PDB file of C-alpha atoms in Angstrom:
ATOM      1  CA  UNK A   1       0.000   0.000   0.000  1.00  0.00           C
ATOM      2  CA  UNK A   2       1.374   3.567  -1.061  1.00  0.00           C
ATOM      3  CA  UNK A   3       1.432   5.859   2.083  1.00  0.00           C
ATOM      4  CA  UNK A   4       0.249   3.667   4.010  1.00  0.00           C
ATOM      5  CA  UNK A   5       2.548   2.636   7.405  1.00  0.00           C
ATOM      6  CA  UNK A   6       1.775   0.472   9.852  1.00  0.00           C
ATOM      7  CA  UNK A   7       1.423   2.984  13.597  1.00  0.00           C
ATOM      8  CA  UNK A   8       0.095   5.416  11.205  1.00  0.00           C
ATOM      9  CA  UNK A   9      -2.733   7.598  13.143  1.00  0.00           C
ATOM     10  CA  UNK A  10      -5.050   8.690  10.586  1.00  0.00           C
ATOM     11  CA  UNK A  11      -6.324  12.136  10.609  1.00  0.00           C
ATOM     12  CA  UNK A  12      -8.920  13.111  13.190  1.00  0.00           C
ATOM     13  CA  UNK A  13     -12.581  13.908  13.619  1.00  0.00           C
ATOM     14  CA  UNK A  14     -14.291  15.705  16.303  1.00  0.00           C
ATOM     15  CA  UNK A  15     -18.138  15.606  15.921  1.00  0.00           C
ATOM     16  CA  UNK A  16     -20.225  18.034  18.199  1.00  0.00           C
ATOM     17  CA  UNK A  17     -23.476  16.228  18.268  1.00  0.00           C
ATOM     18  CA  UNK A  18     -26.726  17.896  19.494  1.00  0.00           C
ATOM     19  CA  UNK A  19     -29.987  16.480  20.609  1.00  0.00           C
ATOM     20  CA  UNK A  20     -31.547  17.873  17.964  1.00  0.00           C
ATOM     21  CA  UNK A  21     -29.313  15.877  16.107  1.00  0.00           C
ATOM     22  CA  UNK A  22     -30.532  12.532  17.918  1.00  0.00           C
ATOM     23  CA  UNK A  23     -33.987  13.232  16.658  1.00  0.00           C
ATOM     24  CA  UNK A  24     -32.855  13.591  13.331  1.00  0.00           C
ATOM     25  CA  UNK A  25     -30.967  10.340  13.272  1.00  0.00           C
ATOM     26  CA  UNK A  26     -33.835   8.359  15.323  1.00  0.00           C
ATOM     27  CA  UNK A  27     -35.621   9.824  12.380  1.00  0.00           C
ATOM     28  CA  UNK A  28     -33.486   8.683   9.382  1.00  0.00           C
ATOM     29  CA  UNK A  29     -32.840   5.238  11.060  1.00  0.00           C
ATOM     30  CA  UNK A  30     -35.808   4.052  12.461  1.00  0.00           C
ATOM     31  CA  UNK A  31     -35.087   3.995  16.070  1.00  0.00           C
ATOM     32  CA  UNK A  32     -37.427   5.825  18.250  1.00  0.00           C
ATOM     33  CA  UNK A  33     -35.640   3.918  21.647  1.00  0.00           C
ATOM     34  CA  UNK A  34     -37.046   6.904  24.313  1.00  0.00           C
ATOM     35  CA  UNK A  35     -33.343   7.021  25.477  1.00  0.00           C
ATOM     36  CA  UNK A  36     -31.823   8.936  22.399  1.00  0.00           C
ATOM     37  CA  UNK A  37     -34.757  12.076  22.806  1.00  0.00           C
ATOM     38  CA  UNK A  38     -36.861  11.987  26.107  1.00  0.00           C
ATOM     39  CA  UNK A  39     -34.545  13.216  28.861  1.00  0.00           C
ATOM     40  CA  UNK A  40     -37.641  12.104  32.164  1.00  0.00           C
ATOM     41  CA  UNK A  41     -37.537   8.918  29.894  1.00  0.00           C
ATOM     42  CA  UNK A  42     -33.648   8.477  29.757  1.00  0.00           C
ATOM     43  CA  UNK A  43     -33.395   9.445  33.733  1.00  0.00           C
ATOM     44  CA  UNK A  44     -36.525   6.870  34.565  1.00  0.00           C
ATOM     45  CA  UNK A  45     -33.546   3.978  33.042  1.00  0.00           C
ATOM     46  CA  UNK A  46     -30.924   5.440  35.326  1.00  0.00           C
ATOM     47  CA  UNK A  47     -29.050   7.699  32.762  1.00  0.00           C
ATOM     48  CA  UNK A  48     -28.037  10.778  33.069  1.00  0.00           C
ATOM     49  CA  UNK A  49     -30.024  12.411  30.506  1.00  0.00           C
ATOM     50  CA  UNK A  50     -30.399  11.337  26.532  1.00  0.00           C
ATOM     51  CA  UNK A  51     -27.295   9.500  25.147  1.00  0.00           C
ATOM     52  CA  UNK A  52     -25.854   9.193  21.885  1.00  0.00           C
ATOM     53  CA  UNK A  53     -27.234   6.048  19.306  1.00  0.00           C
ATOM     54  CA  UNK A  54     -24.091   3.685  19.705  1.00  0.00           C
ATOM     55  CA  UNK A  55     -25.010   3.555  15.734  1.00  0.00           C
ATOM     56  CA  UNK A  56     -24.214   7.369  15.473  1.00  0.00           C
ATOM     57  CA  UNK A  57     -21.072   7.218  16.908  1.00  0.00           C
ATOM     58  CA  UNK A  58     -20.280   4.161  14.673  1.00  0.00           C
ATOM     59  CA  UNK A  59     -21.592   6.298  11.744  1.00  0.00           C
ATOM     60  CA  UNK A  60     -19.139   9.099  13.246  1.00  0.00           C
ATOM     61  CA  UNK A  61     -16.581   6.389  13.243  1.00  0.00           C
ATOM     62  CA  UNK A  62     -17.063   5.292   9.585  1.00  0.00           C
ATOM     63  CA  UNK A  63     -16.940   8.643   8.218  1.00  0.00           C
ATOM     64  CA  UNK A  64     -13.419   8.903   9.643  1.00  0.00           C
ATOM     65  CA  UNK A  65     -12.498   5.965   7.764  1.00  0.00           C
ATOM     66  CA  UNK A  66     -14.001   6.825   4.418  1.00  0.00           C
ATOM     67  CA  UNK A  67     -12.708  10.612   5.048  1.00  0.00           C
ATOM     68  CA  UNK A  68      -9.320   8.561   5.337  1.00  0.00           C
ATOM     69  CA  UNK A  69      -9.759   5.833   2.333  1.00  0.00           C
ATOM     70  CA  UNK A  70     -11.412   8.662  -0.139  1.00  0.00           C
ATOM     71  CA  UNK A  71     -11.179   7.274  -3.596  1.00  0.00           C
ATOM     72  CA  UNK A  72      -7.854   4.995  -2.587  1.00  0.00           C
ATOM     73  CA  UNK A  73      -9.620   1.786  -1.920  1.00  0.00           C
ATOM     74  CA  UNK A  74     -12.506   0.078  -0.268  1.00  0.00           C
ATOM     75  CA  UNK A  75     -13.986  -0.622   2.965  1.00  0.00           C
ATOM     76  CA  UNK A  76     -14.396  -4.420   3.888  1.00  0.00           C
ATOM     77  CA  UNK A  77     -15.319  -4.862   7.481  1.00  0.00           C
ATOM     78  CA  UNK A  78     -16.307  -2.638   9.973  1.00  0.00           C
ATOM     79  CA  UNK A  79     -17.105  -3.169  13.755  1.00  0.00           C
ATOM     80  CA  UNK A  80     -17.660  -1.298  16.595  1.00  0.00           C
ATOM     81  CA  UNK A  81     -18.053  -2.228  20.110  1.00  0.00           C
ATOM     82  CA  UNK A  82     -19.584   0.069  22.467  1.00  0.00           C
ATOM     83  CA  UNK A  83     -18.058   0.854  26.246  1.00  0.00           C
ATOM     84  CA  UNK A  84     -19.457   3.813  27.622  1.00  0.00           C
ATOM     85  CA  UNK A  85     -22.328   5.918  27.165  1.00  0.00           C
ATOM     86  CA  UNK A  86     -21.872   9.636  25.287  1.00  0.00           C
ATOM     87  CA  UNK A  87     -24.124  13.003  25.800  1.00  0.00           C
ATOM     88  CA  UNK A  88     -25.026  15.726  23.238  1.00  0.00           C
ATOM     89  CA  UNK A  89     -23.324  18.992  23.284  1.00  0.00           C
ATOM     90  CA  UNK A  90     -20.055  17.515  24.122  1.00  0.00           C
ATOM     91  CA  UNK A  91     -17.681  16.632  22.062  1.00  0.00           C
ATOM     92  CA  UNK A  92     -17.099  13.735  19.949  1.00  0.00           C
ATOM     93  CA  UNK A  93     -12.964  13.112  18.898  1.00  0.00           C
ATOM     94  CA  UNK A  94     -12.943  10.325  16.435  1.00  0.00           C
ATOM     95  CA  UNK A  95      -9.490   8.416  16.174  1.00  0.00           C
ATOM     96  CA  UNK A  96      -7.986   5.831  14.058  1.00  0.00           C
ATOM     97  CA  UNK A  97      -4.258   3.709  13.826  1.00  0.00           C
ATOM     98  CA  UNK A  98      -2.901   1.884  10.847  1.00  0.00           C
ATOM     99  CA  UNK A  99      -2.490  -1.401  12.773  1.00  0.00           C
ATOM    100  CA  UNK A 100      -1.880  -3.929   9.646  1.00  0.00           C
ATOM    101  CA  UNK A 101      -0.265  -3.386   6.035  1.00  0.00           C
ATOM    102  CA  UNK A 102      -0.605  -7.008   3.967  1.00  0.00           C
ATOM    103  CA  UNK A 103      -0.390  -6.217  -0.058  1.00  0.00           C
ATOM    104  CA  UNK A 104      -3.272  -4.192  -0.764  1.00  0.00           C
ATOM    105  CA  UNK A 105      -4.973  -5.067   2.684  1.00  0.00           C
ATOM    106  CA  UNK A 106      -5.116  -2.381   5.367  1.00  0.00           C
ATOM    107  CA  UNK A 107      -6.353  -2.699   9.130  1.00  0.00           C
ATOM    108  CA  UNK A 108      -6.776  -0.123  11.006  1.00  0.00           C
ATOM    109  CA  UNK A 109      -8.101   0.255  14.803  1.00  0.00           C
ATOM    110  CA  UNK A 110     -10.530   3.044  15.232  1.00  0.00           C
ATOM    111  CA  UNK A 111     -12.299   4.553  18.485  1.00  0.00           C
ATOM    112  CA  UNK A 112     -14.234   7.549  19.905  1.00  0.00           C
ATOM    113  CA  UNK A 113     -13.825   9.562  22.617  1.00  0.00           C
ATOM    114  CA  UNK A 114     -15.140  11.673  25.168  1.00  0.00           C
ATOM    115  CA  UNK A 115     -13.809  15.213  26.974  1.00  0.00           C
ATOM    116  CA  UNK A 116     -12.415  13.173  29.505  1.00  0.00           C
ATOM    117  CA  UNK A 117      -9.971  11.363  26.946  1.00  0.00           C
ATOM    118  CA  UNK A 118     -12.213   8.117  27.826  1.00  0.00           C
ATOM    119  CA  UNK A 119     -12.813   5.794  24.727  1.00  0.00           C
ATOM    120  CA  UNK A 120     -16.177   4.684  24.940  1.00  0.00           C
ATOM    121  CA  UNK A 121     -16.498   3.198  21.691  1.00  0.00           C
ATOM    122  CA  UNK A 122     -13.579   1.294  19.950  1.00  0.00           C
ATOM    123  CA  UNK A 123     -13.384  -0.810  16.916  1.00  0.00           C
ATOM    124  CA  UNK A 124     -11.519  -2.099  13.648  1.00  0.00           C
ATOM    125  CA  UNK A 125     -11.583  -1.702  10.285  1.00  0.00           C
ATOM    126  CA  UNK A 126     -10.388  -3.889   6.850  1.00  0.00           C
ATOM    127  CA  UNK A 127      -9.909  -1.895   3.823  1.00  0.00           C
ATOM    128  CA  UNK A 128      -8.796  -2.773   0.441  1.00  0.00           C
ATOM    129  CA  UNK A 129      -6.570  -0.393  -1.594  1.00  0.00           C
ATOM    130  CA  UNK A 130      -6.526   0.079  -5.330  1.00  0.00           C
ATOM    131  CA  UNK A 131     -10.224  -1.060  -5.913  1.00  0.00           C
TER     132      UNK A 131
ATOM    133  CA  UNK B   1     -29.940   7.936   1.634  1.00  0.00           C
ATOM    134  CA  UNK B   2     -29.625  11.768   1.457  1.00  0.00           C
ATOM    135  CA  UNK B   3     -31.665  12.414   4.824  1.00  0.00           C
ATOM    136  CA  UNK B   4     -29.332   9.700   6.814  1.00  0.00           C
ATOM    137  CA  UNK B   5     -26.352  11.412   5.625  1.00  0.00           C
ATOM    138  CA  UNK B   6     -27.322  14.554   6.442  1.00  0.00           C
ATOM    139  CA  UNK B   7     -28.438  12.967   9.813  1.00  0.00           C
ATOM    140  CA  UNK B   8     -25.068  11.951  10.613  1.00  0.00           C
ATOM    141  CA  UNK B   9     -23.465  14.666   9.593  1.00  0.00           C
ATOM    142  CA  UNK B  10     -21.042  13.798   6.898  1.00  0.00           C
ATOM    143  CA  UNK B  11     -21.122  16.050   4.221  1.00  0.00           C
ATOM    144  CA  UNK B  12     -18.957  13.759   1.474  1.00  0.00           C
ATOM    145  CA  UNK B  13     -20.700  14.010  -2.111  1.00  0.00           C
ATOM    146  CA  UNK B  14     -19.782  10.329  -2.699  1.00  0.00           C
ATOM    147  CA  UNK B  15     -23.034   9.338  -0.295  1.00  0.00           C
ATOM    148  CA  UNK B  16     -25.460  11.228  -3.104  1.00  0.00           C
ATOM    149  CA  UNK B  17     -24.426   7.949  -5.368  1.00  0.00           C
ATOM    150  CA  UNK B  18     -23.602   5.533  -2.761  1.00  0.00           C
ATOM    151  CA  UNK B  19     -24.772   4.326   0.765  1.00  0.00           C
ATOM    152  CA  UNK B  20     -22.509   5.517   3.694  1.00  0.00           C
ATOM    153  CA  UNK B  21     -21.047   2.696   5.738  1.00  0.00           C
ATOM    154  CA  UNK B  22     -23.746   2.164   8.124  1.00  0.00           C
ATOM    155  CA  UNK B  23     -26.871   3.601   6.213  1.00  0.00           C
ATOM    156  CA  UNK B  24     -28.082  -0.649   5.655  1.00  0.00           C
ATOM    157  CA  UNK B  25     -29.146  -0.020   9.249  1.00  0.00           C
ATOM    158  CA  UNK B  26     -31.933   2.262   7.915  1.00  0.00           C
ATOM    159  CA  UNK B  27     -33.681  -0.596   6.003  1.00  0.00           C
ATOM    160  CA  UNK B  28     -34.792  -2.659   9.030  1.00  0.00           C
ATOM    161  CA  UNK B  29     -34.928  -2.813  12.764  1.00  0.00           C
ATOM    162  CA  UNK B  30     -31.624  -3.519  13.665  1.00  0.00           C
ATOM    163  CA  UNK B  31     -32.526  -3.926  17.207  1.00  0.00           C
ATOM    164  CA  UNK B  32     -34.833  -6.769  16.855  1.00  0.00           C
ATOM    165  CA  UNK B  33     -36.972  -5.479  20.185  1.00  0.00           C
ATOM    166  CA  UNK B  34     -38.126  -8.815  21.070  1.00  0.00           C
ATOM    167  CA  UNK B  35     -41.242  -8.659  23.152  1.00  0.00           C
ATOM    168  CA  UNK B  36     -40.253 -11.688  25.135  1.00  0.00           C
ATOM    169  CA  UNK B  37     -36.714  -9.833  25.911  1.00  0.00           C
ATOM    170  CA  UNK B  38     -38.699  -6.736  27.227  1.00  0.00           C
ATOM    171  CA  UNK B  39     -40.085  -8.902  29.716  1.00  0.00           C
ATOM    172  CA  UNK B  40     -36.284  -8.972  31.374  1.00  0.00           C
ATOM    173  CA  UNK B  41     -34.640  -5.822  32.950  1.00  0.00           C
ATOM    174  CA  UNK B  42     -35.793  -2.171  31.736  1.00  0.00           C
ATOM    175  CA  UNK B  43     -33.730  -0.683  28.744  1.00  0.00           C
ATOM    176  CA  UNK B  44     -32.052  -1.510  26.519  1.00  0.00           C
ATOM    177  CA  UNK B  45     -27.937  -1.356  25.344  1.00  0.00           C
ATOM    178  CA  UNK B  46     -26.220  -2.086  22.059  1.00  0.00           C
ATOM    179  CA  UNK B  47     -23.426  -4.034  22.931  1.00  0.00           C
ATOM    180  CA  UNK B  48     -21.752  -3.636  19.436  1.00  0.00           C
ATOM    181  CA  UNK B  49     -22.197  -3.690  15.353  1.00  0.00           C
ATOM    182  CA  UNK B  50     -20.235  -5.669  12.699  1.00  0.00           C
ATOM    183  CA  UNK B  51     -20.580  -4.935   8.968  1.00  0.00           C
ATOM    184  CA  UNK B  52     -18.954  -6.890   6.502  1.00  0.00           C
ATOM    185  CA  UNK B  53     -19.262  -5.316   2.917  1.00  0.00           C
ATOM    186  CA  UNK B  54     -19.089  -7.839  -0.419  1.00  0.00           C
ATOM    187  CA  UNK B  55     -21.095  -5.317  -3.252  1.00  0.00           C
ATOM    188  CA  UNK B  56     -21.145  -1.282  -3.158  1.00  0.00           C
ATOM    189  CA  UNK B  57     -25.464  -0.060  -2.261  1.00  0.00           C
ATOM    190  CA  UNK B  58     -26.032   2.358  -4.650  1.00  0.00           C
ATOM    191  CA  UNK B  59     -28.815   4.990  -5.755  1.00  0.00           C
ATOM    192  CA  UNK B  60     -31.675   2.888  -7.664  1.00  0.00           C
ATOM    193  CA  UNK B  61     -30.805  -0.492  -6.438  1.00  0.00           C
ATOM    194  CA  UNK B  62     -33.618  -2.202  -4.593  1.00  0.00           C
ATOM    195  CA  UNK B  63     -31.945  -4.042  -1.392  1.00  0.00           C
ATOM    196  CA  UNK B  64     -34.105  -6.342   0.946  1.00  0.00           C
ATOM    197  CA  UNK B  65     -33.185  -7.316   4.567  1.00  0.00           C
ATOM    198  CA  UNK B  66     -33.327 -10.866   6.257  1.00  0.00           C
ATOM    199  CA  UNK B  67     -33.038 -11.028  10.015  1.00  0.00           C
ATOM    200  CA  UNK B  68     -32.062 -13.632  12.477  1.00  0.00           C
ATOM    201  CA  UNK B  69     -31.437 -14.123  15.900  1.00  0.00           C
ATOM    202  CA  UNK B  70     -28.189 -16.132  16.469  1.00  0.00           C
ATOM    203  CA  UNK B  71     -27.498 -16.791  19.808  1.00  0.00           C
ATOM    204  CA  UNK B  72     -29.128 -15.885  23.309  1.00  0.00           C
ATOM    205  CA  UNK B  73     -27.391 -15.693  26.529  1.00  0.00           C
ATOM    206  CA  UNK B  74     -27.534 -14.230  29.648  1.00  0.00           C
ATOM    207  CA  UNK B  75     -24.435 -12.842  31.962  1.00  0.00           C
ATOM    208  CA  UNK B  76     -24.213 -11.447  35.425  1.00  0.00           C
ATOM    209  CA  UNK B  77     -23.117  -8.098  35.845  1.00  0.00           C
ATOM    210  CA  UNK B  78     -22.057  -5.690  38.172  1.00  0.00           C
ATOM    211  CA  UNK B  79     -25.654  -4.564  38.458  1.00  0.00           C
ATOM    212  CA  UNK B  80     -27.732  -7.976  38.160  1.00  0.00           C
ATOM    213  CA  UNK B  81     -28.376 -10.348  34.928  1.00  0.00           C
ATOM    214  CA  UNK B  82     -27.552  -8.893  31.841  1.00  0.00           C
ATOM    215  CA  UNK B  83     -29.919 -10.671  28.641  1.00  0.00           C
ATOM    216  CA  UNK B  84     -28.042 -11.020  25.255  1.00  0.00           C
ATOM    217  CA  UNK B  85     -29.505 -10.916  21.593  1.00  0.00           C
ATOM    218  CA  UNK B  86     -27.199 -11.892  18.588  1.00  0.00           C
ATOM    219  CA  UNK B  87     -29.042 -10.830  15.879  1.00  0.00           C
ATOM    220  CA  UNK B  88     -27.177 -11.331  11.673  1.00  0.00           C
ATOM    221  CA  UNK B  89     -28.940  -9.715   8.936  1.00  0.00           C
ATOM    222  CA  UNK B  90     -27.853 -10.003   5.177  1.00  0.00           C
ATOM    223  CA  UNK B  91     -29.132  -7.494   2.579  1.00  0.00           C
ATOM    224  CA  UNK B  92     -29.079  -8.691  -0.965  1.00  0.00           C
ATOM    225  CA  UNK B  93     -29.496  -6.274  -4.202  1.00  0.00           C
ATOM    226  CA  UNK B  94     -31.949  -6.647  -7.060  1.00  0.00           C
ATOM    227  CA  UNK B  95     -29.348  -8.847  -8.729  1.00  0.00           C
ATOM    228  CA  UNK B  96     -29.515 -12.010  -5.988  1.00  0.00           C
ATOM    229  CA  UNK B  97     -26.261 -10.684  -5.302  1.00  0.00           C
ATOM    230  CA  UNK B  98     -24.955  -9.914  -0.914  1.00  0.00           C
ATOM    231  CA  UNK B  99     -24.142  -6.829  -0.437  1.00  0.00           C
ATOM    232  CA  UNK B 100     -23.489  -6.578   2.700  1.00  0.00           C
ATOM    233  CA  UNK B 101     -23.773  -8.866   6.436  1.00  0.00           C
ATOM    234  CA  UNK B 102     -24.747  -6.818  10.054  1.00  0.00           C
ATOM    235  CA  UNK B 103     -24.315  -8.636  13.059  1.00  0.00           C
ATOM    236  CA  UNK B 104     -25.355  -7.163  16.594  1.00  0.00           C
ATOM    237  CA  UNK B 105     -25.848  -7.989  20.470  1.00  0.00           C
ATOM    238  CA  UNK B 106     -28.098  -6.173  21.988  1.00  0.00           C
ATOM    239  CA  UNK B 107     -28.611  -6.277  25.596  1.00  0.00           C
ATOM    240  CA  UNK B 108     -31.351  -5.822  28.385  1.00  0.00           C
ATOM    241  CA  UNK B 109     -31.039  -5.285  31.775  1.00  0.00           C
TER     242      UNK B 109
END
């Protein structure tokens, strides 16, 4: 793979979502779960208020890798595993590593996190380059 | 397509011709909200998503999603019995052909 090293950090992306944002995504995806919009439904559950899809942040997470791949190559896998809960109107830093060059394969370990540094959603993806 | 990428804010031209990574989601309940489950705990948790992509999802094509549930187990955590759901789902394109493979756990508690 051309420019592509293995301990390579990719370059970052800091979301800022906002509830109003949750409503749109609940919206575009189908998922009406009271926890992403109703803050006396989210504290009746024991949260602190309305958190963050886990899909979101993967969908935060994926544009970070296609911002990354562009035109270069193509995404094969893509998993996310979620840790912690997140909160609107914080921010949302979006991280990735080069962890595997093999030929045209690529692997790379991405993640999210919070204020506090705290990565409360981590994952990988496998890319193909050149098609 | 246009509204989900606008939901999740990514502003890259490419998704006015092509689906964004995790736009399948859109096409069916990913969180298979089992009645029976809802019977355990109170709320719900995604544990985590997999996508595995085979064909590109573009503008036009007509894609349809088949569910399963997987595997069920529960786990106890640090705040009682934790249920979990492992849900696959393969979308296939007008053509017979797989695009694309979602796995999921979702958990109640």
């Amino acid at each position: 793979m051309m420019n592509v090293k293995v301990g390579q950090e990719i370059p970052e992306l800091v979301k800022h979502p906002t509830t109003r944002q949750l409503v749109q995504y609940a919206g575009a995806q189908g998922d009406f779960y009271e926890i992403h919009y109703d803050q006396a439904y989210a504290k009746s559950v024991g949260l602190p208020g309305v958190i963050l899809h886990g899909l979101l942040k993967a969908a935060f997470l994926g544009q970070l890798v296609t911002d990354w791949l562009g035109d270069r190559g193509t995404l094969k896998t893509f998993e996310v595993s979620y840790r912690g809960i997140d909160q609107p109107d914080h921010p949302y830093r979006c991280r990735g590593r080069v962890t595997k060059v093999d030929g045209e394969e690529g692997e790379l370990e991405v993640w999210g996190e919070d204020e506090g540094g705290r990565r409360t959603t981590v994952g990988m993806a496998t890319v193909r380059l050149g098609g | 397509m246009r509204r989900f990428a606008e939901a999740i804010g990514d502003p890259n031209p490419r998704w006015t011709k092509e689906a964004p990574p995790t736009f399948l989601v859109a096409l069916a309940a990913a969180s298979l909200h089992l009645n029976d489950a809802e019977e355990f705990g109170h709320s719900w948790l995604n544990g985590g998503n997999r996508f595995e992509y085979f064909e590109p999802v573009l503008i036009g094509d007509q894609v349809t999603a088949k569910g399963r549930v997987v595997d069920v187990y529960d786990k106890a955590g640090s705040s009682g019995n934790l249920l979990f759901i492992v849900f696959e789902t393969d979308y296939v394109n007008q053509r017979g052909e797989r695009v694309a493979r979602l796995r999921g756990t979702m958990i109640r508690r």
